[in-house]
Amino acid sequence: MHTQRVTRIDTRIRVQHLTKKKLFIKTWGCQMNVYDSARMADVLASLGYQPVEAPDGADMVILNTCHIREKASEKVFSELGRLRIEKNRQSAEEDGRRMIIAVAGCVAQAEGEEIMARAPFVDMVFGPQTYHQLPEMVARASRAAGERVLNTDFPVESKFDFLPGESAATGVSSFLSVQEGCDKFCTFCVVPYTRGAEFSRPAAQILAEARRMVIAGAREITLLGQNVNAYHGDGPASGTTWGLGRLIRELAEIDGLLRIRYTTSHPRDMDDDLIAAHGDVPALMPFVHLPVQSGSDRILAAMNRKHTADDYRRIIDRMRKVRPDLALSSDFIVGFPGERDADFAESLRLITDIGYAQAYSFKYSARPGTPAAGLDDTQVPEAVKTERLASLQQLLNAQQVAFNESSIGRTMPVLLDRSGKRPGQLMGRSPYMQSVPVDAPQRLAGTVVDVRITAAHANSLAGELVLADGVTGLTAETRTTPAMNFSEPPACEVTA
């Protein structure tokens, strides 16, 4: 009886194929995963793979997974069940095609061996730090013997040193990974175990990639990291180190780059220089995602957050002093083990004190292998979690609606970054990440235009172009940036 071998990767090779093949990538989770999926497509382009919009008929399917949400692995296995049917259908046909199924990302990193055991039809399982080795993995999986590849090690080399210089996925608004990993070890979080230790890319490498993005049409770049403001990369000059504030200032000098954002940040790493950059750099958007998780010092200590609620308040006060129009979003967890009514009340008080434009909130769910998962004797009943989440979201939703409604009557700069839902319409984003549909000619695609806000909804605004210089939609910013046609990047399906 033939036994398939599970092979771990320890070397790299470069392979070139001219035959065009179909690649489908489904992405769950954060912006970092979206960036990683795009770069996987770039790596596989050298093998002749071209992205498609559905798995039907694909030569390769990659599930790029997220381990943050509840029942993450169950979602992956459910999707794999559907893919198995498609793989069997292809195998039954006479053209000799064989679909390669791969599982990537944080679920792969955390549960790779279980995936290989439970899903014997999966060909490759690899973590977030090894997708630069895809050419060799594909070569092994494509052999007649059908080797199965498990590659969840943390390689010594940085994947960024081996990725293609050009990316096919550059859009008007683009992501750029500058930092990965986490050393904070919050007791509820799997990221340190799935993404590894904190690592910052060299500044020169980031600047070069950003310039290529702008040449390809990017007008807004969002800097990504698990703790992006922990960035401390090697500077271009020998022996120098740049923080995120310095990096942002240098990026702002790139001609044609109109907007800069960063996510996700940690209160512990919000240093003086980064705070000052919010007042010094006009291109740095006045919208910051700064997760706090709880307003209770007791729960924050149990989470190992290493800051208090008042520490967080002081950081926000300092940021608003240098940028009075700053708006914030955050993350909240309700029902963390041991959370009492008084602790939850402190979270509501913090939300009331800060006032958020947007926020994400979740019921605590244990992640295997994390310290908090072992706190069985202090688990909060599910019904209590549900009640608390509803109360918290009611307050947050009211704040978001109030923030959006405060925009009515204002004129805001909107970056038109994608096509609208109907002909003659473009979609854009305000400085505060609100979606804004605008009736506008195609020639304004990829530009920043002034829009007078006429209506507000729960998650978006509506408005009309402001007349300036006698021409609809032209502003000082649009006159300095050539108009462009949207060339949709090879989209990866993204699932929250």
Short mmCIF file of C-alpha atoms in Angstrom, two decimals:
data_model
loop_
_atom_site.label_atom_id
_atom_site.label_comp_id
_atom_site.label_asym_id
_atom_site.label_seq_id
_atom_site.Cartn_x
_atom_site.Cartn_y
_atom_site.Cartn_z
CA MET A 1 0.00 0.00 0.00
CA HIS A 2 1.33 3.41 -0.98
CA THR A 3 1.79 5.83 1.90
CA GLN A 4 1.97 9.55 1.24
CA ARG A 5 4.94 11.25 2.83
CA VAL A 6 4.70 14.49 4.81
CA THR A 7 7.77 16.54 3.95
CA ARG A 8 9.09 19.54 5.87
CA ILE A 9 10.76 22.23 3.78
CA ASP A 10 14.31 23.27 4.61
CA THR A 11 15.60 24.71 1.31
CA ARG A 12 14.49 27.12 -1.40
CA ILE A 13 14.42 26.82 -5.18
CA ARG A 14 13.27 29.06 -8.00
CA VAL A 15 11.03 27.54 -10.69
CA GLN A 16 9.68 29.11 -13.88
CA HIS A 17 6.68 27.73 -15.79
CA LEU A 18 5.06 29.28 -18.83
CA THR A 19 1.81 27.30 -18.68
CA LYS A 20 -1.03 29.44 -17.36
CA LYS A 21 -2.79 27.97 -14.37
CA LYS A 22 -5.72 29.14 -12.27
CA LEU A 23 -5.20 30.20 -8.65
CA PHE A 24 -7.98 30.88 -6.14
CA ILE A 25 -7.13 32.31 -2.71
CA LYS A 26 -9.73 32.66 0.01
CA THR A 27 -8.69 34.97 2.83
CA TRP A 28 -10.03 35.15 6.34
CA GLY A 29 -9.17 37.80 8.91
CA CYS A 30 -7.03 40.88 9.13
CA GLN A 31 -5.40 43.23 6.64
CA MET A 32 -2.11 41.40 7.17
CA ASN A 33 -3.68 38.28 5.71
CA VAL A 34 -4.97 40.30 2.75
CA TYR A 35 -1.40 41.54 2.15
CA ASP A 36 0.00 38.02 2.53
CA SER A 37 -2.53 36.60 0.06
CA ALA A 38 -1.57 39.20 -2.52
CA ARG A 39 2.11 38.38 -2.06
CA MET A 40 1.40 34.64 -2.38
CA ALA A 41 -0.17 35.42 -5.74
CA ASP A 42 2.96 37.39 -6.69
CA VAL A 43 5.22 34.45 -5.78
CA LEU A 44 3.05 31.98 -7.70
CA ALA A 45 2.91 34.20 -10.78
CA SER A 46 6.44 32.99 -11.61
CA LEU A 47 4.97 29.48 -11.89
CA GLY A 48 2.29 30.58 -14.32
CA TYR A 49 -0.58 30.93 -11.83
CA GLN A 50 -3.16 33.63 -12.44
CA PRO A 51 -5.80 34.60 -9.83
CA VAL A 52 -9.44 33.72 -10.49
CA GLU A 53 -12.62 34.63 -8.64
CA ALA A 54 -13.90 31.14 -7.73
CA PRO A 55 -12.45 27.71 -6.90
CA ASP A 56 -14.36 25.92 -9.67
CA GLY A 57 -11.82 24.65 -12.17
CA ALA A 58 -8.85 26.09 -10.27
CA ASP A 59 -5.48 24.38 -10.44
CA MET A 60 -4.63 25.54 -6.94
CA VAL A 61 -6.74 26.73 -4.02
CA ILE A 62 -5.18 28.37 -0.96
CA LEU A 63 -7.16 28.99 2.21
CA ASN A 64 -5.34 31.78 4.05
CA THR A 65 -6.69 31.41 7.54
CA CYS A 66 -7.14 33.44 10.72
CA HIS A 67 -7.03 31.94 14.22
CA ILE A 68 -8.46 34.91 16.13
CA ARG A 69 -12.18 34.31 15.81
CA GLU A 70 -14.18 31.59 17.51
CA LYS A 71 -14.48 28.27 15.70
CA ALA A 72 -11.77 29.29 13.22
CA SER A 73 -10.59 25.75 12.53
CA GLU A 74 -14.15 24.47 12.10
CA LYS A 75 -14.69 27.03 9.35
CA VAL A 76 -11.54 25.83 7.63
CA PHE A 77 -12.56 22.17 7.74
CA SER A 78 -16.02 23.06 6.48
CA GLU A 79 -14.49 24.85 3.49
CA LEU A 80 -12.10 21.97 2.91
CA GLY A 81 -15.07 19.61 2.68
CA ARG A 82 -16.45 21.63 -0.22
CA LEU A 83 -13.06 21.76 -1.91
CA ARG A 84 -12.69 17.99 -1.64
CA ILE A 85 -15.77 17.58 -3.83
CA GLU A 86 -14.29 19.90 -6.48
CA LYS A 87 -10.94 18.12 -6.33
CA ASN A 88 -12.61 14.73 -6.79
CA ARG A 89 -14.64 16.09 -9.71
CA GLN A 90 -11.48 17.30 -11.43
CA SER A 91 -9.71 13.98 -10.80
CA ALA A 92 -12.59 12.10 -12.46
CA GLU A 93 -12.21 14.05 -15.69
CA GLU A 94 -9.96 12.80 -18.47
CA ASP A 95 -7.73 15.86 -18.92
CA GLY A 96 -5.33 14.74 -16.21
CA ARG A 97 -5.68 17.88 -14.11
CA ARG A 98 -5.11 17.70 -10.38
CA MET A 99 -6.12 20.47 -8.02
CA ILE A 100 -3.59 21.38 -5.33
CA ILE A 101 -5.27 22.33 -2.05
CA ALA A 102 -3.26 24.35 0.47
CA VAL A 103 -4.01 25.73 3.91
CA ALA A 104 -1.99 28.78 4.94
CA GLY A 105 -2.02 31.38 7.69
CA CYS A 106 -2.45 31.19 11.43
CA VAL A 107 -4.74 28.14 11.65
CA ALA A 108 -2.19 26.29 9.54
CA GLN A 109 0.59 27.42 11.86
CA ALA A 110 -1.27 26.39 15.01
CA GLU A 111 -2.96 23.21 13.81
CA GLY A 112 -0.92 22.05 10.82
CA GLU A 113 -0.46 18.45 11.90
CA GLU A 114 -4.15 18.07 12.72
CA ILE A 115 -5.10 19.43 9.30
CA MET A 116 -2.81 16.93 7.61
CA ALA A 117 -4.31 14.10 9.67
CA ARG A 118 -7.98 15.04 9.30
CA ALA A 119 -7.84 16.10 5.66
CA PRO A 120 -5.63 13.67 3.71
CA PHE A 121 -6.63 15.33 0.44
CA VAL A 122 -4.85 18.56 1.46
CA ASP A 123 -1.52 18.82 -0.35
CA MET A 124 0.24 21.67 1.46
CA VAL A 125 0.03 23.30 4.88
CA PHE A 126 2.27 26.27 5.59
CA GLY A 127 2.49 29.14 8.06
CA PRO A 128 2.62 32.91 7.58
CA GLN A 129 6.42 33.08 7.53
CA THR A 130 7.14 30.51 4.81
CA TYR A 131 5.08 31.39 1.75
CA HIS A 132 8.19 32.70 0.00
CA GLN A 133 9.09 29.00 -0.29
CA LEU A 134 5.97 28.25 -2.33
CA PRO A 135 7.87 27.36 -5.54
CA GLU A 136 9.55 24.41 -3.84
CA MET A 137 6.40 23.39 -2.00
CA VAL A 138 4.44 23.36 -5.25
CA ALA A 139 7.18 21.39 -7.00
CA ARG A 140 7.05 18.71 -4.32
CA ALA A 141 3.25 18.57 -4.21
CA SER A 142 3.07 18.35 -8.02
CA ARG A 143 5.20 15.25 -8.32
CA ALA A 144 3.55 12.06 -9.47
CA ALA A 145 4.17 10.50 -6.06
CA GLY A 146 2.02 13.23 -4.56
CA GLU A 147 4.18 14.31 -1.62
CA ARG A 148 2.30 16.21 1.06
CA VAL A 149 4.08 19.25 2.45
CA LEU A 150 3.95 20.53 6.02
CA ASN A 151 5.93 23.74 6.48
CA THR A 152 5.19 25.49 9.77
CA ASP A 153 8.71 26.24 10.94
CA PHE A 154 9.92 29.78 11.58
CA PRO A 155 12.77 30.15 9.05
CA VAL A 156 15.93 32.03 9.93
CA GLU A 157 15.68 34.15 6.80
CA SER A 158 13.04 36.86 6.39
CA LYS A 159 10.43 36.08 3.76
CA PHE A 160 10.55 39.73 2.65
CA ASP A 161 14.09 39.23 1.33
CA PHE A 162 12.79 36.65 -1.17
CA LEU A 163 9.49 38.11 -2.38
CA PRO A 164 9.17 39.56 -5.90
CA GLY A 165 9.92 43.26 -6.08
CA GLU A 166 6.76 44.05 -8.02
CA SER A 167 3.24 43.29 -6.85
CA ALA A 168 0.28 42.83 -9.17
CA ALA A 169 -2.16 43.69 -6.38
CA THR A 170 -1.40 47.40 -6.00
CA GLY A 171 -4.57 49.48 -5.84
CA VAL A 172 -5.36 53.12 -5.14
CA SER A 173 -5.48 52.12 -1.46
CA SER A 174 -2.84 49.50 -0.70
CA PHE A 175 -1.42 47.61 2.26
CA LEU A 176 2.28 47.46 3.11
CA SER A 177 3.56 45.12 5.81
CA VAL A 178 6.31 46.74 7.91
CA GLN A 179 6.26 44.68 11.10
CA GLU A 180 5.22 41.18 12.07
CA GLY A 181 4.89 39.14 15.20
CA CYS A 182 4.21 40.07 18.80
CA ASP A 183 6.15 39.96 22.06
CA LYS A 184 3.31 41.19 24.30
CA PHE A 185 1.76 37.78 25.11
CA CYS A 186 -1.70 38.95 26.06
CA THR A 187 -3.24 35.98 27.85
CA PHE A 188 -6.15 35.65 25.41
CA CYS A 189 -4.16 35.89 22.17
CA VAL A 190 -2.63 33.30 19.86
CA VAL A 191 -0.64 35.74 17.71
CA PRO A 192 2.75 35.30 19.45
CA TYR A 193 2.44 31.56 18.82
CA THR A 194 1.27 31.76 15.20
CA ARG A 195 3.19 34.81 13.94
CA GLY A 196 6.30 34.53 16.09
CA ALA A 197 8.47 37.19 17.71
CA GLU A 198 8.36 40.84 16.71
CA PHE A 199 10.28 41.58 13.53
CA SER A 200 10.68 44.91 11.74
CA ARG A 201 11.62 45.21 8.08
CA PRO A 202 14.55 47.47 7.16
CA ALA A 203 13.41 51.01 6.41
CA ALA A 204 15.10 51.09 2.99
CA GLN A 205 13.20 47.98 1.93
CA ILE A 206 9.89 49.52 2.99
CA LEU A 207 10.58 52.83 1.26
CA ALA A 208 11.50 51.03 -1.96
CA GLU A 209 8.30 48.97 -1.90
CA ALA A 210 6.23 52.08 -1.17
CA ARG A 211 7.76 53.91 -4.13
CA ARG A 212 6.95 50.98 -6.40
CA MET A 213 3.38 51.02 -5.11
CA VAL A 214 2.97 54.71 -5.87
CA ILE A 215 4.39 54.26 -9.36
CA ALA A 216 1.82 51.47 -9.84
CA GLY A 217 -1.02 53.77 -8.77
CA ALA A 218 -1.23 53.71 -4.98
CA ARG A 219 -2.30 57.03 -3.46
CA GLU A 220 -2.90 55.73 0.06
CA ILE A 221 -0.76 53.20 1.90
CA THR A 222 -1.72 51.51 5.15
CA LEU A 223 1.28 50.27 7.13
CA LEU A 224 0.57 46.88 8.67
CA GLY A 225 1.82 45.02 11.69
CA GLN A 226 0.53 42.88 14.51
CA ASN A 227 1.91 45.67 16.69
CA VAL A 228 2.77 48.13 13.98
CA ASN A 229 3.86 50.89 16.34
CA ALA A 230 6.42 48.51 17.83
CA TYR A 231 8.27 49.03 14.54
CA HIS A 232 12.01 49.52 15.06
CA GLY A 233 13.68 48.78 11.75
CA ASP A 234 17.24 49.29 10.61
CA GLY A 235 17.69 52.74 9.11
CA PRO A 236 19.43 53.29 5.77
CA ALA A 237 22.53 54.57 7.55
CA SER A 238 24.64 51.94 9.26
CA GLY A 239 23.91 51.54 12.95
CA THR A 240 20.69 53.57 12.91
CA THR A 241 17.22 52.48 13.95
CA TRP A 242 13.96 54.07 12.88
CA GLY A 243 10.72 54.05 14.80
CA LEU A 244 7.32 54.26 13.13
CA GLY A 245 7.19 58.05 13.45
CA ARG A 246 10.44 58.47 11.50
CA LEU A 247 9.32 55.96 8.90
CA ILE A 248 6.03 57.82 8.37
CA ARG A 249 7.86 61.13 7.94
CA GLU A 250 10.10 59.64 5.25
CA LEU A 251 7.18 57.96 3.47
CA ALA A 252 5.36 61.29 3.40
CA GLU A 253 8.16 62.67 1.20
CA ILE A 254 7.29 60.28 -1.64
CA ASP A 255 5.77 62.31 -4.47
CA GLY A 256 2.26 61.12 -5.28
CA LEU A 257 1.59 59.42 -1.93
CA LEU A 258 -1.32 61.42 -0.53
CA ARG A 259 -2.36 59.43 2.50
CA ILE A 260 -0.71 57.25 5.13
CA ARG A 261 -2.38 55.06 7.75
CA TYR A 262 -1.19 52.37 10.14
CA THR A 263 -2.78 49.45 11.98
CA THR A 264 -2.90 47.68 14.43
CA SER A 265 -1.26 49.54 17.28
CA HIS A 266 -0.74 48.84 20.98
CA PRO A 267 -0.97 51.50 23.71
CA ARG A 268 2.40 50.43 25.14
CA ASP A 269 4.17 51.37 21.91
CA MET A 270 2.58 54.77 21.30
CA ASP A 271 5.79 56.76 21.74
CA ASP A 272 6.45 60.51 21.70
CA ASP A 273 7.73 60.63 18.13
CA LEU A 274 4.74 58.79 16.70
CA ILE A 275 2.32 61.00 18.61
CA ALA A 276 4.17 64.09 17.34
CA ALA A 277 3.92 62.78 13.77
CA HIS A 278 0.15 63.12 13.97
CA GLY A 279 0.64 66.85 14.32
CA ASP A 280 3.59 67.18 11.92
CA VAL A 281 2.61 65.05 8.91
CA PRO A 282 -0.47 66.18 6.98
CA ALA A 283 -0.51 62.95 4.97
CA LEU A 284 -0.97 60.90 8.16
CA MET A 285 -4.71 60.46 8.44
CA PRO A 286 -6.46 61.57 11.66
CA PHE A 287 -7.93 58.14 12.36
CA VAL A 288 -6.22 55.62 14.63
CA HIS A 289 -7.17 52.10 15.60
CA LEU A 290 -5.89 51.69 19.17
CA PRO A 291 -7.29 48.57 20.87
CA VAL A 292 -7.82 48.71 24.62
CA GLN A 293 -9.90 45.51 25.16
CA SER A 294 -11.27 46.53 28.58
CA GLY A 295 -11.77 49.58 30.78
CA SER A 296 -11.10 47.65 33.98
CA ASP A 297 -7.59 47.74 35.40
CA ARG A 298 -8.19 44.38 37.06
CA ILE A 299 -9.12 42.75 33.76
CA LEU A 300 -6.34 44.55 31.88
CA ALA A 301 -3.86 43.06 34.35
CA ALA A 302 -5.40 39.60 33.91
CA MET A 303 -5.04 40.06 30.15
CA ASN A 304 -1.35 41.02 30.61
CA ARG A 305 -1.94 44.23 28.67
CA LYS A 306 0.75 46.08 30.68
CA HIS A 307 -1.20 49.35 30.82
CA THR A 308 -4.10 50.77 32.80
CA ALA A 309 -7.29 52.44 31.64
CA ASP A 310 -5.91 55.82 32.73
CA ASP A 311 -2.69 55.17 30.79
CA TYR A 312 -4.88 54.74 27.74
CA ARG A 313 -6.83 57.93 28.49
CA ARG A 314 -3.59 59.91 28.81
CA ILE A 315 -2.33 58.62 25.45
CA ILE A 316 -5.56 59.72 23.76
CA ASP A 317 -5.36 63.13 25.43
CA ARG A 318 -1.82 63.63 24.13
CA MET A 319 -2.78 62.58 20.62
CA ARG A 320 -5.77 64.91 20.55
CA LYS A 321 -3.63 67.82 21.71
CA VAL A 322 -1.43 67.54 18.61
CA ARG A 323 -4.31 66.57 16.31
CA PRO A 324 -7.63 67.95 17.61
CA ASP A 325 -9.63 66.38 14.77
CA LEU A 326 -8.34 62.88 15.60
CA ALA A 327 -10.93 60.09 15.65
CA LEU A 328 -10.48 56.65 17.14
CA SER A 329 -11.53 53.06 16.80
CA SER A 330 -10.79 50.24 19.20
CA ASP A 331 -11.33 46.59 20.13
CA PHE A 332 -13.24 45.36 23.17
CA ILE A 333 -13.60 41.91 24.69
CA VAL A 334 -16.52 41.25 27.02
CA GLY A 335 -16.83 38.30 29.35
CA PHE A 336 -13.11 37.73 29.87
CA PRO A 337 -12.65 35.14 32.67
CA GLY A 338 -13.32 36.77 36.02
CA GLU A 339 -15.02 39.87 34.58
CA ARG A 340 -17.54 41.17 37.12
CA ASP A 341 -20.37 43.65 36.67
CA ALA A 342 -18.13 46.38 38.10
CA ASP A 343 -15.39 45.57 35.56
CA PHE A 344 -17.85 45.75 32.70
CA ALA A 345 -19.14 49.08 34.02
CA GLU A 346 -15.57 50.40 33.81
CA SER A 347 -15.46 49.48 30.13
CA LEU A 348 -18.67 51.41 29.51
CA ARG A 349 -17.22 54.37 31.38
CA LEU A 350 -14.06 54.33 29.28
CA ILE A 351 -16.10 54.24 26.08
CA THR A 352 -18.16 57.19 27.28
CA ASP A 353 -15.01 59.13 28.23
CA ILE A 354 -13.19 58.55 24.93
CA GLY A 355 -15.99 58.64 22.36
CA TYR A 356 -15.28 56.34 19.42
CA ALA A 357 -15.96 56.81 15.74
CA GLN A 358 -15.91 53.05 15.28
CA ALA A 359 -15.12 49.95 17.32
CA TYR A 360 -15.07 46.17 17.17
CA SER A 361 -16.40 44.12 20.07
CA PHE A 362 -16.49 40.41 20.79
CA LYS A 363 -17.46 37.89 23.40
CA TYR A 364 -14.44 36.19 24.91
CA SER A 365 -13.80 32.71 23.57
CA ALA A 366 -10.91 30.56 24.73
CA ARG A 367 -8.05 29.88 22.33
CA PRO A 368 -6.24 26.56 22.90
CA GLY A 369 -2.73 27.04 24.19
CA THR A 370 -3.28 30.52 25.61
CA PRO A 371 -3.00 31.16 29.37
CA ALA A 372 -6.57 32.42 29.62
CA ALA A 373 -7.90 29.16 28.20
CA GLY A 374 -7.00 27.45 31.46
CA LEU A 375 -9.11 29.73 33.64
CA ASP A 376 -12.06 27.34 33.75
CA ASP A 377 -13.14 28.26 37.26
CA THR A 378 -13.68 31.93 36.39
CA GLN A 379 -15.48 31.64 33.05
CA VAL A 380 -18.36 34.09 32.58
CA PRO A 381 -21.70 32.45 31.69
CA GLU A 382 -22.57 32.72 28.00
CA ALA A 383 -25.87 34.47 28.73
CA VAL A 384 -24.03 37.16 30.70
CA LYS A 385 -21.53 37.63 27.86
CA THR A 386 -24.38 38.04 25.39
CA GLU A 387 -26.14 40.62 27.56
CA ARG A 388 -22.97 42.62 28.13
CA LEU A 389 -22.04 42.57 24.46
CA ALA A 390 -25.47 43.91 23.51
CA SER A 391 -25.15 46.77 26.01
CA LEU A 392 -21.64 47.64 24.91
CA GLN A 393 -22.52 47.55 21.21
CA GLN A 394 -25.56 49.73 21.79
CA LEU A 395 -23.30 52.42 23.25
CA LEU A 396 -20.66 52.04 20.54
CA ASN A 397 -23.23 52.09 17.74
CA ALA A 398 -24.77 55.28 19.13
CA GLN A 399 -21.33 56.91 19.19
CA GLN A 400 -20.63 55.83 15.61
CA VAL A 401 -23.95 57.21 14.36
CA ALA A 402 -23.35 60.49 16.21
CA PHE A 403 -19.86 60.77 14.74
CA ASN A 404 -21.11 60.15 11.21
CA GLU A 405 -23.98 62.62 11.62
CA SER A 406 -21.51 65.28 12.77
CA SER A 407 -20.09 65.19 9.24
CA ILE A 408 -23.32 66.43 7.62
CA GLY A 409 -22.80 69.86 6.11
CA ARG A 410 -19.01 69.58 6.19
CA THR A 411 -16.76 69.48 3.14
CA MET A 412 -14.35 66.56 3.39
CA PRO A 413 -11.47 65.33 1.21
CA VAL A 414 -12.42 61.94 -0.20
CA LEU A 415 -10.02 59.56 -1.96
CA LEU A 416 -11.88 57.90 -4.84
CA ASP A 417 -10.42 54.42 -4.70
CA ARG A 418 -12.92 52.07 -6.35
CA SER A 419 -15.90 51.85 -8.67
CA GLY A 420 -19.40 52.51 -7.34
CA LYS A 421 -22.44 50.26 -7.46
CA ARG A 422 -23.95 52.01 -10.47
CA PRO A 423 -22.67 53.69 -13.66
CA GLY A 424 -21.29 57.18 -13.15
CA GLN A 425 -20.53 56.55 -9.48
CA LEU A 426 -17.19 56.21 -7.72
CA MET A 427 -16.60 55.11 -4.14
CA GLY A 428 -14.16 56.78 -1.83
CA ARG A 429 -13.09 57.07 1.77
CA SER A 430 -13.00 60.04 4.06
CA PRO A 431 -9.97 60.67 6.29
CA TYR A 432 -11.91 58.70 8.93
CA MET A 433 -12.37 55.56 6.80
CA GLN A 434 -16.05 56.24 6.12
CA SER A 435 -17.23 55.00 2.73
CA VAL A 436 -18.54 57.83 0.55
CA PRO A 437 -20.30 57.13 -2.79
CA VAL A 438 -20.03 60.08 -5.17
CA ASP A 439 -21.37 60.79 -8.64
CA ALA A 440 -18.12 61.56 -10.41
CA PRO A 441 -16.51 61.10 -13.83
CA GLN A 442 -14.06 58.27 -14.33
CA ARG A 443 -11.22 60.76 -14.89
CA LEU A 444 -11.26 61.50 -11.14
CA ALA A 445 -10.54 57.88 -10.20
CA GLY A 446 -7.51 57.71 -7.93
CA THR A 447 -7.71 61.35 -6.87
CA VAL A 448 -8.71 63.19 -3.72
CA VAL A 449 -11.76 65.40 -4.24
CA ASP A 450 -13.73 67.73 -2.01
CA VAL A 451 -17.16 66.34 -1.14
CA ARG A 452 -19.92 68.12 0.74
CA ILE A 453 -21.55 65.57 3.04
CA THR A 454 -25.33 65.57 2.69
CA ALA A 455 -26.35 62.45 4.63
CA ALA A 456 -25.00 59.97 7.15
CA HIS A 457 -25.75 56.31 7.66
CA ALA A 458 -24.58 53.77 10.22
CA ASN A 459 -21.50 52.76 8.23
CA SER A 460 -21.17 55.33 5.46
CA LEU A 461 -21.73 58.89 4.32
CA ALA A 462 -23.28 60.38 1.20
CA GLY A 463 -22.31 63.60 -0.53
CA GLU A 464 -21.77 65.57 -3.69
CA LEU A 465 -18.73 66.98 -5.40
CA VAL A 466 -17.85 70.56 -4.56
CA LEU A 467 -17.42 72.93 -7.50
CA ALA A 468 -13.98 74.52 -7.55
CA ASP A 469 -12.21 76.52 -10.24
CA GLY A 470 -15.31 76.07 -12.37
CA VAL A 471 -14.65 72.35 -12.83
CA THR A 472 -16.53 69.74 -10.83
CA GLY A 473 -14.40 67.93 -8.28
CA LEU A 474 -11.01 69.51 -8.86
CA THR A 475 -9.06 70.39 -5.73
CA ALA A 476 -5.47 71.30 -5.08
CA GLU A 477 -4.66 67.65 -4.41
CA THR A 478 -6.28 66.34 -7.60
CA ARG A 479 -4.39 68.83 -9.69
CA THR A 480 -1.07 67.42 -8.45
CA THR A 481 -1.99 63.80 -9.11
CA PRO A 482 -2.64 62.33 -12.56
CA ALA A 483 -6.02 60.67 -12.98
CA MET A 484 -6.04 56.95 -13.53
CA ASN A 485 -8.34 54.14 -14.55
CA PHE A 486 -9.07 51.50 -11.96
CA SER A 487 -7.27 48.30 -12.70
CA GLU A 488 -8.72 45.91 -10.19
CA PRO A 489 -5.95 43.87 -8.54
CA PRO A 490 -6.29 40.11 -8.69
CA ALA A 491 -8.77 40.01 -5.87
CA CYS A 492 -8.66 37.43 -3.14
CA GLU A 493 -11.97 36.58 -1.55
CA VAL A 494 -11.91 38.02 1.97
CA THR A 495 -14.02 36.63 4.78
CA ALA A 496 -14.23 38.18 8.22
#
